Amino acid sequence: LAKTTQPISMDSYEGQEVNITCSHNNIATNDYITWYQQFPSQGPRFIIQGYKTKVTNEVASLFIPADRKSSTLSLPRVSLSDTAVYYCLVGPYGSSNTGKLIFGQGTTLQVKP
Amino acid sequence: DSGVTQTPKHLITATGQRVTLRCSPRSGDLSVYWYQQSLDQGLQFLIQYYNGEERAKGNILERFSAQQFPDLHSELNLSSLELGDSALYFCASSVGPSGEGAQYFGPGTRLTVL
């Protein structure tokens, strides 16, 4: 599974847009990129998943450049409740593979008032 | 609420003991995953079951075992417990056997070994 690198921590203020970039230089052709959010003592929560270009849902956008060696999670207008750890995961998905998730250290986002 | 339930919420036991953690997946999900989260190791994948069969194995110790029953609930058995086994244990579920789409995590079981 491809190794990911993301900042250990980030600070932001309420109402700002936050962009968290993840580097995955060894991403394989059949790898997807998935982001999870985790609050203290809670299980991770799926945010968004993509393969290429841009994916948007009701909570976030995921930007993936053409070479797919990095990806950026964009959180619009963050609030205090977005303070959490954000994990970038890269893995092969398909009928011949498993759902095994490899979590790195994640990015701790601190949103300040 | 993810729809995944885990019991018990907290468990305190002594070294050398054996415990069983239980997980009920979301309705319709056939895959169940177990993860361990400790302060020094982060989130670690332990094992996956799909429709009753073992699908993938991660960093699961030989003292640990799991199974998925015909009604799709799963149990994680931890035996000969050591202090270092103290951690949060999460169960997750998904529809299919692979990782496409979301895994839905339960609230976790906090295990404390004294």
mmCIF file of C-alpha atoms in Angstrom:
data_model
loop_
_atom_site.group_PDB
_atom_site.id
_atom_site.type_symbol
_atom_site.label_atom_id
_atom_site.label_comp_id
_atom_site.label_asym_id
_atom_site.label_seq_id
_atom_site.Cartn_x
_atom_site.Cartn_y
_atom_site.Cartn_z
ATOM 1 C CA LEU A 1 0.000 0.000 0.000
ATOM 2 C CA ALA A 2 1.227 3.471 -0.871
ATOM 3 C CA LYS A 3 2.840 5.471 1.916
ATOM 4 C CA THR A 4 1.308 8.845 2.674
ATOM 5 C CA THR A 5 2.810 11.992 4.127
ATOM 6 C CA GLN A 6 0.715 14.768 5.606
ATOM 7 C CA PRO A 7 1.420 17.634 8.019
ATOM 8 C CA ILE A 8 1.331 16.642 11.653
ATOM 9 C CA SER A 9 -0.713 19.673 12.669
ATOM 10 C CA MET A 10 -2.477 22.750 11.309
ATOM 11 C CA ASP A 11 -4.166 25.735 12.888
ATOM 12 C CA SER A 12 -7.045 27.710 11.460
ATOM 13 C CA TYR A 13 -9.775 30.131 12.504
ATOM 14 C CA GLU A 14 -13.500 29.788 12.350
ATOM 15 C CA GLY A 15 -14.971 30.660 8.977
ATOM 16 C CA GLN A 16 -11.774 30.035 7.036
ATOM 17 C CA GLU A 17 -11.249 27.463 4.333
ATOM 18 C CA VAL A 18 -8.750 24.778 5.303
ATOM 19 C CA ASN A 19 -6.710 22.782 2.828
ATOM 20 C CA ILE A 20 -4.824 19.706 4.001
ATOM 21 C CA THR A 21 -2.436 18.211 1.486
ATOM 22 C CA CYS A 22 -1.348 14.600 1.438
ATOM 23 C CA SER A 23 1.625 13.324 -0.526
ATOM 24 C CA HIS A 24 1.531 9.808 -1.975
ATOM 25 C CA ASN A 25 4.327 9.558 -4.511
ATOM 26 C CA ASN A 26 4.088 5.777 -4.906
ATOM 27 C CA ILE A 27 0.366 5.637 -5.620
ATOM 28 C CA ALA A 28 -0.576 2.735 -7.859
ATOM 29 C CA THR A 29 -2.952 2.684 -10.793
ATOM 30 C CA ASN A 30 -5.739 0.970 -8.884
ATOM 31 C CA ASP A 31 -5.353 3.016 -5.691
ATOM 32 C CA TYR A 32 -8.120 5.261 -4.416
ATOM 33 C CA ILE A 33 -7.606 8.171 -2.014
ATOM 34 C CA THR A 34 -9.805 8.339 1.055
ATOM 35 C CA TRP A 35 -10.014 10.791 3.937
ATOM 36 C CA TYR A 36 -11.297 10.089 7.422
ATOM 37 C CA GLN A 37 -11.963 12.394 10.374
ATOM 38 C CA GLN A 38 -11.535 11.328 13.979
ATOM 39 C CA PHE A 39 -12.565 13.064 17.183
ATOM 40 C CA PRO A 40 -10.960 12.036 20.502
ATOM 41 C CA SER A 41 -12.138 8.646 21.743
ATOM 42 C CA GLN A 42 -14.441 8.165 18.751
ATOM 43 C CA GLY A 43 -14.157 5.961 15.718
ATOM 44 C CA PRO A 44 -12.966 7.509 12.453
ATOM 45 C CA ARG A 45 -15.648 8.911 10.189
ATOM 46 C CA PHE A 46 -15.506 8.697 6.397
ATOM 47 C CA ILE A 47 -15.302 12.109 4.746
ATOM 48 C CA ILE A 48 -14.646 11.619 1.060
ATOM 49 C CA GLN A 49 -13.062 9.297 -1.491
ATOM 50 C CA GLY A 50 -11.755 9.930 -4.983
ATOM 51 C CA TYR A 51 -9.664 8.550 -7.804
ATOM 52 C CA LYS A 52 -8.825 11.581 -9.941
ATOM 53 C CA THR A 53 -9.735 15.226 -10.605
ATOM 54 C CA LYS A 54 -12.212 16.654 -8.139
ATOM 55 C CA VAL A 55 -14.830 15.141 -5.887
ATOM 56 C CA THR A 56 -17.243 17.187 -3.807
ATOM 57 C CA ASN A 57 -19.829 16.235 -1.226
ATOM 58 C CA GLU A 58 -21.808 18.116 1.376
ATOM 59 C CA VAL A 59 -18.884 18.459 3.788
ATOM 60 C CA ALA A 60 -15.671 18.616 1.755
ATOM 61 C CA SER A 61 -13.926 18.638 -1.592
ATOM 62 C CA LEU A 62 -11.057 16.473 -2.698
ATOM 63 C CA PHE A 63 -8.666 17.731 -5.346
ATOM 64 C CA ILE A 64 -6.415 15.247 -7.115
ATOM 65 C CA PRO A 65 -3.972 16.452 -9.789
ATOM 66 C CA ALA A 66 -3.391 14.523 -12.982
ATOM 67 C CA ASP A 67 -0.264 12.734 -11.719
ATOM 68 C CA ARG A 68 -2.161 11.668 -8.542
ATOM 69 C CA LYS A 69 1.000 11.947 -6.444
ATOM 70 C CA SER A 70 -0.769 14.211 -3.994
ATOM 71 C CA SER A 71 -4.268 15.168 -2.972
ATOM 72 C CA THR A 72 -5.835 18.054 -1.084
ATOM 73 C CA LEU A 73 -8.772 17.865 1.260
ATOM 74 C CA SER A 74 -10.615 21.176 1.358
ATOM 75 C CA LEU A 75 -12.934 22.035 4.239
ATOM 76 C CA PRO A 76 -14.977 25.173 3.536
ATOM 77 C CA ARG A 77 -15.675 27.629 6.353
ATOM 78 C CA VAL A 78 -14.502 25.513 9.270
ATOM 79 C CA SER A 79 -16.042 25.778 12.700
ATOM 80 C CA LEU A 80 -14.785 24.835 16.155
ATOM 81 C CA SER A 81 -16.431 21.437 15.746
ATOM 82 C CA ASP A 82 -14.081 20.627 12.863
ATOM 83 C CA THR A 83 -11.193 20.381 15.322
ATOM 84 C CA ALA A 84 -10.123 16.764 14.851
ATOM 85 C CA VAL A 85 -7.500 14.478 13.352
ATOM 86 C CA TYR A 86 -7.725 13.997 9.598
ATOM 87 C CA TYR A 87 -6.300 10.889 7.974
ATOM 88 C CA CYS A 88 -5.348 10.455 4.329
ATOM 89 C CA LEU A 89 -5.383 6.839 3.149
ATOM 90 C CA VAL A 90 -4.387 5.334 -0.166
ATOM 91 C CA GLY A 91 -5.277 1.814 -1.081
ATOM 92 C CA PRO A 92 -6.255 -0.575 -3.819
ATOM 93 C CA TYR A 93 -9.941 -1.244 -3.976
ATOM 94 C CA GLY A 94 -11.626 -3.883 -6.020
ATOM 95 C CA SER A 95 -13.078 -7.342 -5.890
ATOM 96 C CA SER A 96 -9.679 -8.981 -5.561
ATOM 97 C CA ASN A 97 -8.532 -6.795 -2.716
ATOM 98 C CA THR A 98 -9.461 -6.274 0.872
ATOM 99 C CA GLY A 99 -10.793 -3.389 2.851
ATOM 100 C CA LYS A 100 -7.717 -3.206 5.034
ATOM 101 C CA LEU A 101 -7.030 0.424 5.945
ATOM 102 C CA ILE A 102 -3.558 1.624 6.841
ATOM 103 C CA PHE A 103 -3.728 4.752 8.960
ATOM 104 C CA GLY A 104 -0.765 7.083 9.235
ATOM 105 C CA GLN A 105 -0.298 9.666 11.960
ATOM 106 C CA GLY A 106 -2.871 12.021 10.482
ATOM 107 C CA THR A 107 -3.115 15.805 10.650
ATOM 108 C CA THR A 108 -4.391 17.369 13.839
ATOM 109 C CA LEU A 109 -6.467 20.392 12.853
ATOM 110 C CA GLN A 110 -7.057 22.969 15.560
ATOM 111 C CA VAL A 111 -9.760 25.518 14.763
ATOM 112 C CA LYS A 112 -9.622 28.645 16.898
ATOM 113 C CA PRO A 113 -12.411 31.165 17.540
ATOM 114 C CA ASP B 1 -24.546 7.381 14.725
ATOM 115 C CA SER B 2 -22.790 5.089 12.245
ATOM 116 C CA GLY B 3 -25.151 2.162 12.746
ATOM 117 C CA VAL B 4 -22.321 -0.026 14.048
ATOM 118 C CA THR B 5 -22.697 -1.110 17.652
ATOM 119 C CA GLN B 6 -20.013 -2.336 20.001
ATOM 120 C CA THR B 7 -20.254 -3.794 23.461
ATOM 121 C CA PRO B 8 -19.124 -3.286 26.086
ATOM 122 C CA LYS B 9 -18.189 0.387 26.020
ATOM 123 C CA HIS B 10 -15.622 -0.022 28.765
ATOM 124 C CA LEU B 11 -13.819 -3.071 30.061
ATOM 125 C CA ILE B 12 -11.420 -3.246 32.987
ATOM 126 C CA THR B 13 -9.624 -6.476 33.656
ATOM 127 C CA ALA B 14 -6.389 -7.911 34.990
ATOM 128 C CA THR B 15 -3.303 -9.264 33.299
ATOM 129 C CA GLY B 16 -3.597 -12.862 32.187
ATOM 130 C CA GLN B 17 -7.354 -12.682 31.764
ATOM 131 C CA ARG B 18 -9.449 -13.242 28.645
ATOM 132 C CA VAL B 19 -12.131 -10.919 27.277
ATOM 133 C CA THR B 20 -14.557 -10.873 24.370
ATOM 134 C CA LEU B 21 -15.523 -7.762 22.458
ATOM 135 C CA ARG B 22 -18.664 -7.786 20.388
ATOM 136 C CA CYS B 23 -19.584 -5.903 17.233
ATOM 137 C CA SER B 24 -22.788 -5.683 15.228
ATOM 138 C CA PRO B 25 -22.329 -4.240 11.743
ATOM 139 C CA ARG B 26 -24.694 -1.891 9.939
ATOM 140 C CA SER B 27 -27.700 -3.546 8.444
ATOM 141 C CA GLY B 28 -26.754 -4.935 5.047
ATOM 142 C CA ASP B 29 -22.979 -4.758 5.570
ATOM 143 C CA LEU B 30 -21.166 -8.042 5.069
ATOM 144 C CA SER B 31 -17.636 -6.985 5.990
ATOM 145 C CA VAL B 32 -16.459 -6.447 9.539
ATOM 146 C CA TYR B 33 -13.071 -5.038 10.473
ATOM 147 C CA TRP B 34 -11.276 -4.762 13.796
ATOM 148 C CA TYR B 35 -8.790 -2.011 14.619
ATOM 149 C CA GLN B 36 -6.739 -1.267 17.712
ATOM 150 C CA GLN B 37 -5.824 2.265 18.714
ATOM 151 C CA SER B 38 -3.228 2.890 21.364
ATOM 152 C CA LEU B 39 -1.380 6.085 22.164
ATOM 153 C CA ASP B 40 1.985 4.874 20.935
ATOM 154 C CA GLN B 41 0.870 2.838 17.899
ATOM 155 C CA GLY B 42 -1.993 4.845 16.474
ATOM 156 C CA LEU B 43 -4.768 3.054 14.579
ATOM 157 C CA GLN B 44 -3.751 -0.466 13.604
ATOM 158 C CA PHE B 45 -5.720 -2.849 11.412
ATOM 159 C CA LEU B 46 -6.167 -6.238 13.043
ATOM 160 C CA ILE B 47 -8.420 -8.411 10.915
ATOM 161 C CA GLN B 48 -11.269 -8.411 8.397
ATOM 162 C CA TYR B 49 -14.126 -10.834 7.892
ATOM 163 C CA TYR B 50 -16.443 -10.930 4.931
ATOM 164 C CA ASN B 51 -19.661 -12.921 5.092
ATOM 165 C CA GLY B 52 -18.270 -15.235 7.742
ATOM 166 C CA GLU B 53 -14.879 -15.833 6.181
ATOM 167 C CA GLU B 54 -11.541 -14.293 7.128
ATOM 168 C CA ARG B 55 -10.577 -11.858 4.384
ATOM 169 C CA ALA B 56 -7.436 -10.080 5.555
ATOM 170 C CA LYS B 57 -5.106 -10.169 8.483
ATOM 171 C CA GLY B 58 -3.041 -7.345 9.877
ATOM 172 C CA ASN B 59 -0.998 -6.906 13.016
ATOM 173 C CA ILE B 60 -3.064 -9.280 15.095
ATOM 174 C CA LEU B 61 -1.283 -11.105 17.880
ATOM 175 C CA GLU B 62 -1.580 -14.866 18.228
ATOM 176 C CA ARG B 63 -3.243 -14.284 21.610
ATOM 177 C CA PHE B 64 -6.066 -12.551 19.756
ATOM 178 C CA SER B 65 -8.680 -14.240 17.619
ATOM 179 C CA ALA B 66 -11.888 -13.227 15.934
ATOM 180 C CA GLN B 67 -14.837 -14.714 14.165
ATOM 181 C CA GLN B 68 -17.929 -13.602 12.301
ATOM 182 C CA PHE B 69 -21.150 -15.449 12.924
ATOM 183 C CA PRO B 70 -23.973 -16.345 10.499
ATOM 184 C CA ASP B 71 -25.961 -13.320 11.655
ATOM 185 C CA LEU B 72 -22.860 -11.270 10.683
ATOM 186 C CA HIS B 73 -21.995 -10.015 14.138
ATOM 187 C CA SER B 74 -18.377 -10.451 15.091
ATOM 188 C CA GLU B 75 -16.431 -11.111 18.239
ATOM 189 C CA LEU B 76 -12.824 -10.316 19.016
ATOM 190 C CA ASN B 77 -11.303 -12.529 21.690
ATOM 191 C CA LEU B 78 -8.259 -11.311 23.580
ATOM 192 C CA SER B 79 -6.500 -13.755 25.866
ATOM 193 C CA SER B 80 -3.506 -13.798 28.213
ATOM 194 C CA LEU B 81 -3.918 -10.068 28.448
ATOM 195 C CA GLU B 82 -0.916 -7.844 29.025
ATOM 196 C CA LEU B 83 -0.680 -4.247 30.148
ATOM 197 C CA GLY B 84 0.208 -3.244 26.605
ATOM 198 C CA ASP B 85 -3.114 -4.502 25.320
ATOM 199 C CA SER B 86 -4.827 -1.546 26.944
ATOM 200 C CA ALA B 87 -6.292 0.402 24.041
ATOM 201 C CA LEU B 88 -9.407 1.431 22.195
ATOM 202 C CA TYR B 89 -10.733 -1.336 19.976
ATOM 203 C CA PHE B 90 -12.863 -0.270 17.046
ATOM 204 C CA CYS B 91 -15.041 -2.335 14.824
ATOM 205 C CA ALA B 92 -16.007 -1.096 11.368
ATOM 206 C CA SER B 93 -18.249 -2.445 8.651
ATOM 207 C CA SER B 94 -18.748 -2.017 4.953
ATOM 208 C CA VAL B 95 -20.981 -3.472 2.293
ATOM 209 C CA GLY B 96 -18.444 -5.342 0.232
ATOM 210 C CA PRO B 97 -15.152 -7.144 0.705
ATOM 211 C CA SER B 98 -12.960 -4.403 -0.704
ATOM 212 C CA GLY B 99 -12.324 -0.882 0.420
ATOM 213 C CA GLU B 100 -14.296 1.000 -2.158
ATOM 214 C CA GLY B 101 -16.533 3.455 -0.440
ATOM 215 C CA ALA B 102 -16.782 4.048 3.259
ATOM 216 C CA GLN B 103 -16.062 1.959 6.284
ATOM 217 C CA TYR B 104 -18.381 2.809 9.136
ATOM 218 C CA PHE B 105 -16.777 2.718 12.555
ATOM 219 C CA GLY B 106 -18.437 1.899 15.838
ATOM 220 C CA PRO B 107 -17.979 3.872 19.061
ATOM 221 C CA GLY B 108 -15.249 1.536 20.281
ATOM 222 C CA THR B 109 -14.531 -0.513 23.379
ATOM 223 C CA ARG B 110 -11.992 0.922 25.787
ATOM 224 C CA LEU B 111 -10.002 -1.913 27.322
ATOM 225 C CA THR B 112 -7.946 -1.273 30.422
ATOM 226 C CA VAL B 113 -5.663 -4.033 31.645
ATOM 227 C CA LEU B 114 -4.437 -3.588 35.217
#
